[in-house]
Amino acid sequence: MKDVTTDFEALKVRVKRLARDHGFPLVGIASAEPFPDTQQSILERIAAGLFTGLPWFTAARARFSCDPRNHLPDAQSIIALGISYKAHAPVPDESKLPRGRVARYAWGRDYHEEVAERLESFCADLRGLCPPGLRLKTFTDTGRLVDRAAAQRAGLGWFGKNSNILTHGLGSWVFLAEVLTNLPLPPDPPLRTHCGACQVCMPACPTGAIIAPGVVHNDRCISYLTIELRGPIPRELRPLVGDWIFGCDVCQDVCPVNRKAAAAAPPAFWPEQGIGARPELLPLLELSDEEFRRRFRHTPIMRAKRRGLLRNVCVALGNLRDPTAVPALCRALDDPEPLVRGHAAWALGRIGTEEARDGLYRRQVIEQDPWVREEIALALG
Ligand code: B12
Ligand code: SF4
Ligand code: SF4
């Protein structure tokens, strides 16, 4: 952008103030140069088979998402943004059991929608501040840009050994977003902070998904298994999923940096706006397609679809081994979705009471789907 009268140092201060006014407490500037190291890491991990479960996470996508100029050929800067999603969880009435666990990022409204609205209003005001010829492009999560690498380069935080970006003050409980622009804003330096000798998160991972510092095996991560995976959860991993029904926070919950993080989430991310932290499981098992859509519209839960959520609920019930779940699980054996029936069978096998076995025998007589028949046979075996 050619405008000799513009003082870009002063403009940067105003841009940052504007970002904060639009609800992004974390804001930093990075150059829009390519991310060759990130590209190499991603390509190596794809080649090593750590991402086989994500068919869209390809080498071609990695090459594209590691060069911001593929999106905006004259891009000069990335305005890297972060917003807290740490909300307080109301203490649940544990007398109403059984309950599952939901990752904090998914308690309230879908962040893609909330962040997109904030990005849009931020950009609208930014146009008013800037010289003519301004070009802007926004990203969060689904856009083909490497969110964490951009945040790290802009000094928002550092890579933790659990691979999340950790920040001073808000911990890793932050969503990341970017505005790519042709404005030549002076970049901020990356932080010099790192995890030091701490390794607490690595052995804490229930599935052993953190295979080296900073390296997560996607296909073993509970977040992948409960959100992104469309088919059955591998049998050997089901017991390790525990009571997580959507995402997982173990490697963040144990992190000492997060202990000091402020609960600064805007109301949109509070549990009242969505499924919350510890939903009761049995009512979820009874949801029709229509009820699922009505209840979870505008929340991250939609991503799993009804059949994915109910699959996860069955796994959690099997792990909780609560016999009060048997009647609902027996009804789930008649669900129209084979995915739900198969996991209900697994859960009943884990609970193993006479009532559970009776339900399995009843379904075995009429079940047509070969994979569900296999699950029933294993559950009875
Ligand atoms: C694919 C994906 C996933 C996959 C794979 C996760 C992964 N670690 O790669 C799955 C489904 C498992 C997942 C899970 C989660 N995700 Co996700 N995910 C993404 C996505 C779309 C791409 C990530 C990516 O490029 N991975 C490729 C790998 C190679 O990148 P990386 O893990 O960051 O690896 C870097 C480090 O290893 C570092 N590095 C290299 N060498 C070394 C050495 C050391 C010692 C260290 C410390 C680091 C280091 O460099 C690598 C390259 O930059 C981004 C959005 C986006 N567009 O970027 C969101 C994103 C990363 N996810 C996010 C969130 C919130 C989550 C969950 C917390 C959700 C949950 N609670 O269930 C979990 C966290 C799990 C975890 N421990 O990572 C946030 C992270 C915010 C943050 N503060 O970091 C993002 C940025 C979305 C957003 N816009 O806010 N996710
Ligand atoms: S999110 Fe859960 S399963 Fe995934 S790496 Fe962290 S602790 Fe492991
Ligand atoms: S638990 Fe320790 S090693 Fe893991 S991300 Fe937090 S500070 Fe880093």
Tab-separated table of C-alpha atoms and ligand atoms in Angstrom:
chain	number	residue	atom	x	y	z
A	1	MET	CA	0.000	0.000	0.000
A	2	LYS	CA	1.470	3.352	-1.057
A	3	ASP	CA	0.646	6.242	1.227
A	4	VAL	CA	3.704	8.180	2.326
A	5	THR	CA	1.686	10.282	4.747
A	6	THR	CA	0.753	7.286	6.892
A	7	ASP	CA	2.626	6.752	10.131
A	8	PHE	CA	2.326	2.973	10.427
A	9	GLU	CA	3.677	2.858	13.995
A	10	ALA	CA	0.845	5.165	15.105
A	11	LEU	CA	-1.659	3.276	12.977
A	12	LYS	CA	-0.615	0.015	14.629
A	13	VAL	CA	-1.434	1.462	18.056
A	14	ARG	CA	-4.892	2.465	16.807
A	15	VAL	CA	-5.470	-0.900	15.116
A	16	LYS	CA	-4.635	-2.699	18.341
A	17	ARG	CA	-6.913	-0.455	20.372
A	18	LEU	CA	-9.706	-1.103	17.895
A	19	ALA	CA	-9.181	-4.885	18.112
A	20	ARG	CA	-9.486	-4.727	21.891
A	21	ASP	CA	-12.634	-2.603	21.562
A	22	HIS	CA	-14.094	-5.404	19.435
A	23	GLY	CA	-13.456	-7.956	22.151
A	24	PHE	CA	-10.031	-9.345	21.210
A	25	PRO	CA	-7.919	-8.763	24.319
A	26	LEU	CA	-4.926	-10.420	22.651
A	27	VAL	CA	-3.609	-8.692	19.549
A	28	GLY	CA	-0.215	-8.737	17.885
A	29	ILE	CA	1.232	-8.073	14.458
A	30	ALA	CA	3.227	-10.573	12.401
A	31	SER	CA	4.732	-10.312	8.953
A	32	ALA	CA	2.837	-12.162	6.205
A	33	GLU	CA	5.954	-14.086	5.121
A	34	PRO	CA	5.470	-17.841	4.556
A	35	PHE	CA	5.780	-20.329	7.460
A	36	PRO	CA	8.358	-22.825	6.077
A	37	ASP	CA	9.101	-24.526	9.443
A	38	THR	CA	5.420	-25.034	10.145
A	39	GLN	CA	4.941	-26.445	6.669
A	40	GLN	CA	7.765	-28.894	7.197
A	41	SER	CA	6.346	-30.010	10.584
A	42	ILE	CA	2.902	-30.591	9.118
A	43	LEU	CA	4.228	-32.457	6.064
A	44	GLU	CA	6.413	-34.682	8.261
A	45	ARG	CA	3.507	-35.492	10.548
A	46	ILE	CA	1.172	-36.275	7.675
A	47	ALA	CA	3.870	-38.523	6.183
A	48	ALA	CA	4.308	-40.232	9.569
A	49	GLY	CA	0.603	-41.104	9.580
A	50	LEU	CA	-0.408	-38.875	12.505
A	51	PHE	CA	-3.320	-37.357	10.559
A	52	THR	CA	-4.778	-40.292	8.618
A	53	GLY	CA	-8.153	-39.705	10.286
A	54	LEU	CA	-8.535	-36.229	8.761
A	55	PRO	CA	-8.925	-36.749	4.999
A	56	TRP	CA	-9.064	-32.968	4.389
A	57	PHE	CA	-5.769	-32.343	6.202
A	58	THR	CA	-3.617	-32.968	3.139
A	59	ALA	CA	-0.072	-32.043	2.096
A	60	ALA	CA	-1.548	-29.719	-0.537
A	61	ARG	CA	-3.620	-27.963	2.107
A	62	ALA	CA	-0.547	-27.624	4.348
A	63	ARG	CA	1.437	-25.997	1.515
A	64	PHE	CA	-1.422	-23.604	0.823
A	65	SER	CA	-2.115	-22.695	4.452
A	66	CYS	CA	1.549	-21.990	5.230
A	67	ASP	CA	1.789	-19.113	2.738
A	68	PRO	CA	-0.591	-16.233	3.549
A	69	ARG	CA	0.005	-14.746	0.088
A	70	ASN	CA	-1.962	-17.594	-1.423
A	71	HIS	CA	-4.968	-15.761	0.023
A	72	LEU	CA	-3.880	-12.185	-0.620
A	73	PRO	CA	-0.982	-11.790	-3.055
A	74	ASP	CA	0.054	-8.353	-1.708
A	75	ALA	CA	-0.394	-9.290	1.972
A	76	GLN	CA	2.161	-7.625	4.227
A	77	SER	CA	0.909	-8.191	7.759
A	78	ILE	CA	-1.128	-10.543	9.875
A	79	ILE	CA	-3.141	-9.018	12.701
A	80	ALA	CA	-3.183	-12.007	15.059
A	81	LEU	CA	-6.037	-12.041	17.556
A	82	GLY	CA	-7.019	-14.054	20.615
A	83	ILE	CA	-10.177	-14.204	22.670
A	84	SER	CA	-10.661	-16.034	25.963
A	85	TYR	CA	-13.147	-18.868	26.294
A	86	LYS	CA	-12.542	-19.574	29.949
A	87	ALA	CA	-15.934	-19.320	31.625
A	88	HIS	CA	-16.911	-20.406	35.114
A	89	ALA	CA	-18.753	-23.714	35.280
A	90	PRO	CA	-21.730	-23.832	37.636
A	91	VAL	CA	-21.342	-26.703	40.118
A	92	PRO	CA	-23.662	-29.425	38.739
A	93	ASP	CA	-26.229	-31.243	40.832
A	94	GLU	CA	-24.311	-34.526	40.932
A	95	SER	CA	-27.360	-36.330	42.361
A	96	LYS	CA	-28.686	-36.364	38.807
A	97	LEU	CA	-26.393	-38.919	37.303
A	98	PRO	CA	-24.817	-39.988	35.046
A	99	ARG	CA	-23.111	-36.954	33.549
A	100	GLY	CA	-20.518	-36.496	30.812
A	101	ARG	CA	-17.782	-33.951	30.243
A	102	VAL	CA	-17.575	-31.357	27.470
A	103	ALA	CA	-14.398	-29.500	26.498
A	104	ARG	CA	-14.520	-25.915	27.673
A	105	TYR	CA	-14.353	-24.457	24.172
A	106	ALA	CA	-17.719	-26.051	23.381
A	107	TRP	CA	-19.766	-25.099	26.464
A	108	GLY	CA	-21.500	-22.110	24.892
A	109	ARG	CA	-22.101	-20.575	21.473
A	110	ASP	CA	-20.197	-21.770	18.412
A	111	TYR	CA	-17.006	-19.708	18.398
A	112	HIS	CA	-16.835	-19.724	14.604
A	113	GLU	CA	-20.023	-17.658	14.525
A	114	GLU	CA	-19.145	-15.414	17.459
A	115	VAL	CA	-15.591	-14.725	16.270
A	116	ALA	CA	-16.735	-14.183	12.658
A	117	GLU	CA	-19.173	-11.474	13.826
A	118	ARG	CA	-16.457	-9.760	15.845
A	119	LEU	CA	-14.006	-9.968	12.930
A	120	GLU	CA	-16.572	-8.453	10.610
A	121	SER	CA	-17.310	-5.458	12.844
A	122	PHE	CA	-13.593	-4.996	13.575
A	123	CYS	CA	-12.831	-4.907	9.834
A	124	ALA	CA	-15.686	-2.495	9.150
A	125	ASP	CA	-14.219	-0.012	11.648
A	126	LEU	CA	-10.686	-0.698	10.444
A	127	ARG	CA	-11.641	0.495	6.969
A	128	GLY	CA	-12.585	3.829	8.509
A	129	LEU	CA	-9.130	4.174	10.088
A	130	CYS	CA	-7.027	3.244	7.108
A	131	PRO	CA	-5.938	4.801	3.831
A	132	PRO	CA	-7.781	3.847	0.612
A	133	GLY	CA	-6.686	0.615	-1.086
A	134	LEU	CA	-6.929	-1.389	2.125
A	135	ARG	CA	-7.412	-5.124	1.640
A	136	LEU	CA	-8.452	-7.434	4.473
A	137	LYS	CA	-9.142	-11.159	4.768
A	138	THR	CA	-10.314	-12.855	7.961
A	139	PHE	CA	-9.626	-16.338	9.342
A	140	THR	CA	-10.483	-18.498	12.292
A	141	ASP	CA	-9.954	-22.255	12.461
A	142	THR	CA	-11.569	-23.373	9.211
A	143	GLY	CA	-9.774	-20.826	6.990
A	144	ARG	CA	-6.683	-22.274	5.390
A	145	LEU	CA	-4.146	-20.448	7.550
A	146	VAL	CA	-1.997	-21.814	10.389
A	147	ASP	CA	-3.607	-20.082	13.384
A	148	ARG	CA	-1.135	-21.177	16.044
A	149	ALA	CA	1.984	-20.367	14.028
A	150	ALA	CA	0.599	-16.887	13.262
A	151	ALA	CA	-0.159	-16.286	16.963
A	152	GLN	CA	3.321	-17.437	17.950
A	153	ARG	CA	5.023	-15.205	15.361
A	154	ALA	CA	2.957	-12.186	16.473
A	155	GLY	CA	3.996	-12.637	20.103
A	156	LEU	CA	0.545	-13.641	21.418
A	157	GLY	CA	1.943	-16.715	23.143
A	158	TRP	CA	4.247	-19.717	22.907
A	159	PHE	CA	3.833	-23.350	21.842
A	160	GLY	CA	3.182	-25.552	24.857
A	161	LYS	CA	4.289	-29.178	24.861
A	162	ASN	CA	0.618	-30.114	24.477
A	163	SER	CA	0.885	-28.126	21.202
A	164	ASN	CA	-1.544	-25.411	22.317
A	165	ILE	CA	-0.577	-21.736	22.285
A	166	LEU	CA	-0.137	-20.575	25.872
A	167	THR	CA	-0.537	-16.912	26.714
A	168	HIS	CA	0.391	-14.805	29.719
A	169	GLY	CA	-2.807	-13.992	31.585
A	170	LEU	CA	-5.341	-16.084	29.651
A	171	GLY	CA	-3.408	-19.375	29.470
A	172	SER	CA	-4.261	-21.624	26.527
A	173	TRP	CA	-8.022	-21.046	26.894
A	174	VAL	CA	-8.021	-18.783	23.844
A	175	PHE	CA	-9.468	-19.005	20.370
A	176	LEU	CA	-7.161	-17.700	17.685
A	177	ALA	CA	-8.097	-15.620	14.635
A	178	GLU	CA	-6.323	-13.467	12.056
A	179	VAL	CA	-6.882	-10.540	9.753
A	180	LEU	CA	-4.563	-10.665	6.795
A	181	THR	CA	-3.888	-7.258	5.248
A	182	ASN	CA	-1.793	-5.333	2.746
A	183	LEU	CA	-1.080	-2.731	5.463
A	184	PRO	CA	2.659	-2.736	6.240
A	185	LEU	CA	2.267	-2.679	10.031
A	186	PRO	CA	5.514	-3.004	12.030
A	187	PRO	CA	5.650	-6.585	13.399
A	188	ASP	CA	5.820	-7.503	17.100
A	189	PRO	CA	8.575	-9.831	18.301
A	190	PRO	CA	7.705	-13.432	19.292
A	191	LEU	CA	7.771	-14.113	23.056
A	192	ARG	CA	10.899	-15.656	24.539
A	193	THR	CA	8.844	-17.692	27.049
A	194	HIS	CA	8.698	-21.509	26.823
A	195	CYS	CA	7.554	-24.414	29.008
A	196	GLY	CA	11.007	-24.937	30.498
A	197	ALA	CA	11.449	-28.281	32.239
A	198	CYS	CA	7.715	-28.847	32.771
A	199	GLN	CA	6.236	-31.925	31.048
A	200	VAL	CA	3.084	-32.364	33.117
A	201	CYS	CA	0.690	-32.549	30.159
A	202	MET	CA	2.456	-35.357	28.312
A	203	PRO	CA	1.890	-38.342	30.637
A	204	ALA	CA	-1.500	-36.895	31.665
A	205	CYS	CA	-2.998	-37.498	28.207
A	206	PRO	CA	-5.442	-40.415	28.630
A	207	THR	CA	-4.742	-41.903	25.191
A	208	GLY	CA	-1.012	-41.199	24.987
A	209	ALA	CA	-1.655	-38.833	22.077
A	210	ILE	CA	1.196	-36.432	22.939
A	211	ILE	CA	3.942	-38.572	21.478
A	212	ALA	CA	6.741	-35.989	21.815
A	213	PRO	CA	6.929	-32.404	23.112
A	214	GLY	CA	4.613	-30.344	20.880
A	215	VAL	CA	3.552	-33.343	18.785
A	216	VAL	CA	-0.046	-34.590	18.994
A	217	HIS	CA	-1.079	-37.801	17.242
A	218	ASN	CA	-4.392	-36.607	15.843
A	219	ASP	CA	-5.859	-40.092	15.421
A	220	ARG	CA	-5.415	-40.878	19.134
A	221	CYS	CA	-6.592	-37.513	20.478
A	222	ILE	CA	-9.990	-37.634	22.216
A	223	SER	CA	-10.843	-34.343	20.570
A	224	TYR	CA	-10.542	-36.039	17.164
A	225	LEU	CA	-12.256	-39.240	18.312
A	226	THR	CA	-15.314	-37.450	19.725
A	227	ILE	CA	-15.677	-34.579	17.214
A	228	GLU	CA	-14.034	-35.228	13.872
A	229	LEU	CA	-14.214	-39.010	13.545
A	230	ARG	CA	-17.317	-40.012	11.612
A	231	GLY	CA	-17.233	-43.782	12.144
A	232	PRO	CA	-16.835	-46.052	15.160
A	233	ILE	CA	-14.356	-45.152	17.881
A	234	PRO	CA	-11.653	-47.859	17.770
A	235	ARG	CA	-12.494	-50.460	20.408
A	236	GLU	CA	-9.113	-50.318	22.139
A	237	LEU	CA	-9.425	-46.530	22.607
A	238	ARG	CA	-13.012	-46.499	23.941
A	239	PRO	CA	-12.088	-47.254	27.579
A	240	LEU	CA	-9.525	-44.419	27.480
A	241	VAL	CA	-12.066	-41.804	26.403
A	242	GLY	CA	-13.580	-41.816	29.913
A	243	ASP	CA	-16.608	-39.573	30.275
A	244	TRP	CA	-15.602	-37.011	27.600
A	245	ILE	CA	-18.516	-36.687	25.178
A	246	PHE	CA	-17.219	-33.759	23.114
A	247	GLY	CA	-13.564	-32.763	22.961
A	248	CYS	CA	-11.061	-33.137	25.771
A	249	ASP	CA	-9.279	-30.725	28.106
A	250	VAL	CA	-7.023	-32.987	30.139
A	251	CYS	CA	-3.724	-31.638	28.752
A	252	GLN	CA	-4.923	-28.072	29.376
A	253	ASP	CA	-6.525	-28.705	32.783
A	254	VAL	CA	-3.259	-30.045	34.196
A	255	CYS	CA	-1.144	-27.203	32.810
A	256	PRO	CA	0.252	-24.964	35.590
A	257	VAL	CA	0.098	-21.907	33.307
A	258	ASN	CA	-3.658	-22.377	33.018
A	259	ARG	CA	-4.126	-22.432	36.774
A	260	LYS	CA	-3.443	-18.702	36.836
A	261	ALA	CA	-5.543	-17.911	33.746
A	262	ALA	CA	-8.326	-15.388	34.212
A	263	ALA	CA	-11.911	-16.456	33.462
A	264	ALA	CA	-12.452	-13.744	30.858
A	265	ALA	CA	-14.822	-15.372	28.367
A	266	PRO	CA	-17.551	-13.134	26.951
A	267	PRO	CA	-21.123	-14.234	27.809
A	268	ALA	CA	-21.507	-15.974	24.417
A	269	PHE	CA	-19.139	-18.708	25.620
A	270	TRP	CA	-20.791	-19.203	29.009
A	271	PRO	CA	-22.340	-22.623	29.666
A	272	GLU	CA	-25.873	-21.172	29.704
A	273	GLN	CA	-25.557	-20.520	25.952
A	274	GLY	CA	-25.075	-24.156	24.996
A	275	ILE	CA	-24.614	-27.699	26.271
A	276	GLY	CA	-22.593	-26.628	29.348
A	277	ALA	CA	-19.777	-28.419	31.128
A	278	ARG	CA	-21.407	-31.526	32.634
A	279	PRO	CA	-24.590	-32.470	30.788
A	280	GLU	CA	-26.787	-35.318	31.958
A	281	LEU	CA	-26.280	-38.214	29.598
A	282	LEU	CA	-29.563	-40.135	29.576
A	283	PRO	CA	-31.706	-37.307	28.134
A	284	LEU	CA	-29.141	-36.895	25.331
A	285	LEU	CA	-29.653	-40.515	24.363
A	286	GLU	CA	-33.350	-39.856	23.785
A	287	LEU	CA	-32.889	-36.902	21.386
A	288	SER	CA	-34.553	-37.126	17.978
A	289	ASP	CA	-32.840	-35.557	14.963
A	290	GLU	CA	-35.157	-32.570	15.158
A	291	GLU	CA	-34.624	-32.081	18.913
A	292	PHE	CA	-30.870	-32.355	18.436
A	293	ARG	CA	-30.900	-29.637	15.793
A	294	ARG	CA	-33.152	-27.367	17.837
A	295	ARG	CA	-31.130	-27.748	21.030
A	296	PHE	CA	-27.648	-27.460	19.542
A	297	ARG	CA	-28.106	-25.031	16.659
A	298	HIS	CA	-25.394	-22.311	16.871
A	299	THR	CA	-23.242	-24.442	19.183
A	300	PRO	CA	-20.083	-26.458	18.361
A	301	ILE	CA	-21.970	-29.686	19.144
A	302	MET	CA	-23.591	-29.583	15.681
A	303	ARG	CA	-20.233	-30.639	14.237
A	304	ALA	CA	-20.539	-34.154	15.686
A	305	LYS	CA	-24.098	-34.539	14.338
A	306	ARG	CA	-26.672	-36.443	16.366
A	307	ARG	CA	-25.174	-39.831	15.600
A	308	GLY	CA	-21.677	-38.754	16.649
A	309	LEU	CA	-22.864	-37.239	19.920
A	310	LEU	CA	-24.976	-40.290	20.795
A	311	ARG	CA	-22.040	-42.572	19.921
A	312	ASN	CA	-19.934	-40.613	22.424
A	313	VAL	CA	-22.674	-40.703	25.064
A	314	CYS	CA	-22.798	-44.499	24.771
A	315	VAL	CA	-19.018	-44.742	25.206
A	316	ALA	CA	-19.131	-42.497	28.280
A	317	LEU	CA	-21.969	-44.575	29.769
A	318	GLY	CA	-20.001	-47.754	29.135
A	319	ASN	CA	-17.030	-46.250	30.925
A	320	LEU	CA	-19.119	-44.983	33.851
A	321	ARG	CA	-20.647	-48.485	34.176
A	322	ASP	CA	-23.789	-47.077	35.758
A	323	PRO	CA	-26.593	-49.707	35.746
A	324	THR	CA	-29.271	-46.970	35.791
A	325	ALA	CA	-28.296	-46.344	32.155
A	326	VAL	CA	-29.303	-49.847	31.003
A	327	PRO	CA	-32.965	-49.144	30.016
A	328	ALA	CA	-31.939	-46.093	27.930
A	329	LEU	CA	-29.068	-48.030	26.320
A	330	CYS	CA	-31.442	-50.907	25.504
A	331	ARG	CA	-33.699	-48.406	23.728
A	332	ALA	CA	-30.623	-47.077	21.894
A	333	LEU	CA	-30.119	-50.619	20.548
A	334	ASP	CA	-33.131	-49.842	18.332
A	335	ASP	CA	-31.782	-46.479	17.130
A	336	PRO	CA	-32.042	-45.982	13.353
A	337	GLU	CA	-28.261	-45.298	13.216
A	338	PRO	CA	-26.035	-48.408	13.231
A	339	LEU	CA	-23.254	-46.237	14.732
A	340	VAL	CA	-25.403	-45.608	17.818
A	341	ARG	CA	-26.627	-49.217	18.083
A	342	GLY	CA	-23.084	-50.599	17.920
A	343	HIS	CA	-21.764	-48.317	20.666
A	344	ALA	CA	-24.866	-48.930	22.800
A	345	ALA	CA	-24.078	-52.641	22.529
A	346	TRP	CA	-20.500	-52.002	23.643
A	347	ALA	CA	-21.707	-49.966	26.628
A	348	LEU	CA	-24.186	-52.666	27.662
A	349	GLY	CA	-21.413	-55.242	27.447
A	350	ARG	CA	-19.263	-53.104	29.771
A	351	ILE	CA	-22.079	-52.711	32.290
A	352	GLY	CA	-22.721	-56.439	32.025
A	353	THR	CA	-25.795	-56.797	34.274
A	354	GLU	CA	-28.444	-59.424	33.529
A	355	GLU	CA	-30.788	-56.705	32.251
A	356	ALA	CA	-28.036	-55.474	29.915
A	357	ARG	CA	-27.429	-58.969	28.536
A	358	ASP	CA	-31.173	-59.544	28.061
A	359	GLY	CA	-31.341	-56.377	25.975
A	360	LEU	CA	-28.405	-57.561	23.856
A	361	TYR	CA	-29.970	-61.013	23.266
A	362	ARG	CA	-33.247	-59.389	22.236
A	363	ARG	CA	-31.517	-57.181	19.658
A	364	GLN	CA	-29.236	-59.977	18.425
A	365	VAL	CA	-32.269	-61.825	17.051
A	366	ILE	CA	-33.328	-58.974	14.777
A	367	GLU	CA	-30.144	-57.018	14.048
A	368	GLN	CA	-29.231	-56.961	10.333
A	369	ASP	CA	-26.125	-54.723	10.221
A	370	PRO	CA	-22.953	-56.890	10.175
A	371	TRP	CA	-20.846	-54.454	12.214
A	372	VAL	CA	-23.552	-54.045	14.882
A	373	ARG	CA	-23.948	-57.836	15.004
A	374	GLU	CA	-20.202	-58.082	15.640
A	375	GLU	CA	-20.425	-55.506	18.451
A	376	ILE	CA	-23.326	-57.417	20.048
A	377	ALA	CA	-21.444	-60.713	19.810
A	378	LEU	CA	-18.353	-59.165	21.409
A	379	ALA	CA	-20.468	-57.519	24.122
A	380	LEU	CA	-22.082	-60.846	24.953
A	381	GLY	CA	-18.808	-62.752	24.677
B	1	B12	C1	-6.398	-30.020	12.980
B	1	B12	C2	-6.734	-29.333	14.277
B	1	B12	C3	-6.968	-30.134	15.396
B	1	B12	C4	-6.683	-31.629	15.396
B	1	B12	C5	-5.151	-31.827	15.521
B	1	B12	C6	-4.538	-31.021	16.663
B	1	B12	C7	-3.045	-30.742	16.513
B	1	B12	N1	-2.377	-30.579	17.630
B	1	B12	O1	-2.542	-30.631	15.411
B	1	B12	C8	-7.525	-32.092	16.626
B	1	B12	C9	-8.905	-32.514	16.153
B	1	B12	C10	-6.936	-33.245	17.438
B	1	B12	C11	-7.609	-30.808	17.418
B	1	B12	C12	-7.806	-30.762	18.787
B	1	B12	C13	-7.885	-29.594	19.522
B	1	B12	N2	-7.982	-28.343	19.037
B	1	B12	CO1	-7.706	-27.911	17.153
B	1	B12	N3	-7.246	-27.309	15.412
B	1	B12	C14	-6.823	-27.929	14.354
B	1	B12	C15	-6.501	-26.922	13.235
B	1	B12	C16	-7.656	-26.929	12.227
B	1	B12	C17	-5.163	-27.169	12.503
B	1	B12	C18	-3.999	-27.455	13.467
B	1	B12	C19	-2.736	-27.831	12.751
B	1	B12	O2	-2.338	-27.194	11.794
B	1	B12	N4	-2.084	-28.914	13.199
B	1	B12	C20	-0.844	-29.374	12.594
B	1	B12	C21	0.233	-29.477	13.635
B	1	B12	C22	1.544	-29.909	12.965
B	1	B12	O3	0.388	-28.198	14.177
B	1	B12	P1	0.694	-27.957	15.710
B	1	B12	O4	0.102	-29.038	16.530
B	1	B12	O5	0.276	-26.574	16.034
B	1	B12	O6	2.285	-28.167	15.693
B	1	B12	C23	3.204	-27.123	15.959
B	1	B12	C24	4.018	-27.413	17.194
B	1	B12	O7	4.304	-28.795	17.229
B	1	B12	C25	5.292	-26.604	16.937
B	1	B12	N5	6.472	-27.336	17.272
B	1	B12	C26	7.319	-27.946	16.416
B	1	B12	N6	8.326	-28.510	17.080
B	1	B12	C27	8.112	-28.278	18.396
B	1	B12	C28	8.865	-28.643	19.513
B	1	B12	C29	8.395	-28.255	20.789
B	1	B12	C30	9.199	-28.642	21.990
B	1	B12	C31	7.180	-27.514	20.936
B	1	B12	C32	6.691	-27.118	22.282
B	1	B12	C33	6.453	-27.154	19.780
B	1	B12	C34	6.935	-27.529	18.532
B	1	B12	O8	5.329	-26.356	15.529
B	1	B12	C35	4.297	-27.081	14.884
B	1	B12	C36	3.872	-26.381	13.635
B	1	B12	O9	3.467	-25.035	13.901
B	1	B12	C37	-6.433	-25.548	14.048
B	1	B12	C38	-6.972	-24.323	13.310
B	1	B12	C39	-6.014	-23.769	12.293
B	1	B12	N7	-6.544	-23.337	11.173
B	1	B12	O10	-4.819	-23.696	12.520
B	1	B12	C40	-7.293	-25.852	15.308
B	1	B12	C41	-6.777	-25.302	16.650
B	1	B12	C42	-5.311	-25.612	16.731
B	1	B12	N8	-7.493	-26.104	17.630
B	1	B12	C43	-7.797	-25.480	18.716
B	1	B12	C44	-8.379	-26.075	19.867
B	1	B12	C45	-9.005	-25.145	20.895
B	1	B12	C46	-8.345	-27.474	20.030
B	1	B12	C47	-8.657	-28.262	21.315
B	1	B12	C48	-8.167	-27.583	22.590
B	1	B12	C49	-10.178	-28.537	21.392
B	1	B12	C50	-10.589	-29.457	22.532
B	1	B12	N9	-10.565	-29.014	23.784
B	1	B12	O11	-10.972	-30.577	22.310
B	1	B12	C51	-7.891	-29.583	21.026
B	1	B12	C52	-6.455	-29.532	21.535
B	1	B12	C53	-5.716	-30.816	21.305
B	1	B12	C54	-4.215	-30.583	21.288
B	1	B12	N10	-3.533	-30.923	22.369
B	1	B12	O12	-3.704	-30.069	20.282
B	1	B12	C55	-7.341	-24.019	18.669
B	1	B12	C56	-6.073	-23.886	19.520
B	1	B12	C57	-5.986	-22.603	20.318
B	1	B12	C58	-4.693	-22.546	21.078
B	1	B12	N11	-4.729	-21.795	22.177
B	1	B12	O13	-3.699	-23.120	20.715
B	1	B12	C59	-7.121	-23.819	17.100
B	1	B12	C60	-5.996	-22.861	16.750
B	1	B12	C61	-8.456	-23.310	16.534
B	1	B12	C62	-8.644	-21.815	16.799
B	1	B12	N12	-8.703	-21.014	15.765
B	1	B12	O14	-8.742	-21.355	17.908
B	1	B12	N13	-7.420	-29.715	16.618
B	2	SF4	S1	-6.904	-33.082	24.134
B	2	SF4	FE1	-6.980	-34.881	25.504
B	2	SF4	S2	-6.549	-36.639	24.175
B	2	SF4	FE2	-5.949	-34.792	23.020
B	2	SF4	S3	-3.765	-34.512	23.444
B	2	SF4	FE3	-4.856	-33.326	25.017
B	2	SF4	S4	-5.127	-34.756	26.747
B	2	SF4	FE4	-4.575	-35.974	24.962
B	3	SF4	S1	1.725	-28.642	31.250
B	3	SF4	FE1	3.820	-27.832	31.313
B	3	SF4	S2	4.761	-28.667	29.435
B	3	SF4	FE2	2.562	-28.882	29.188
B	3	SF4	S3	1.946	-27.027	28.085
B	3	SF4	FE3	1.688	-26.581	30.283
B	3	SF4	S4	3.635	-25.632	30.902
B	3	SF4	FE4	3.999	-26.623	28.923
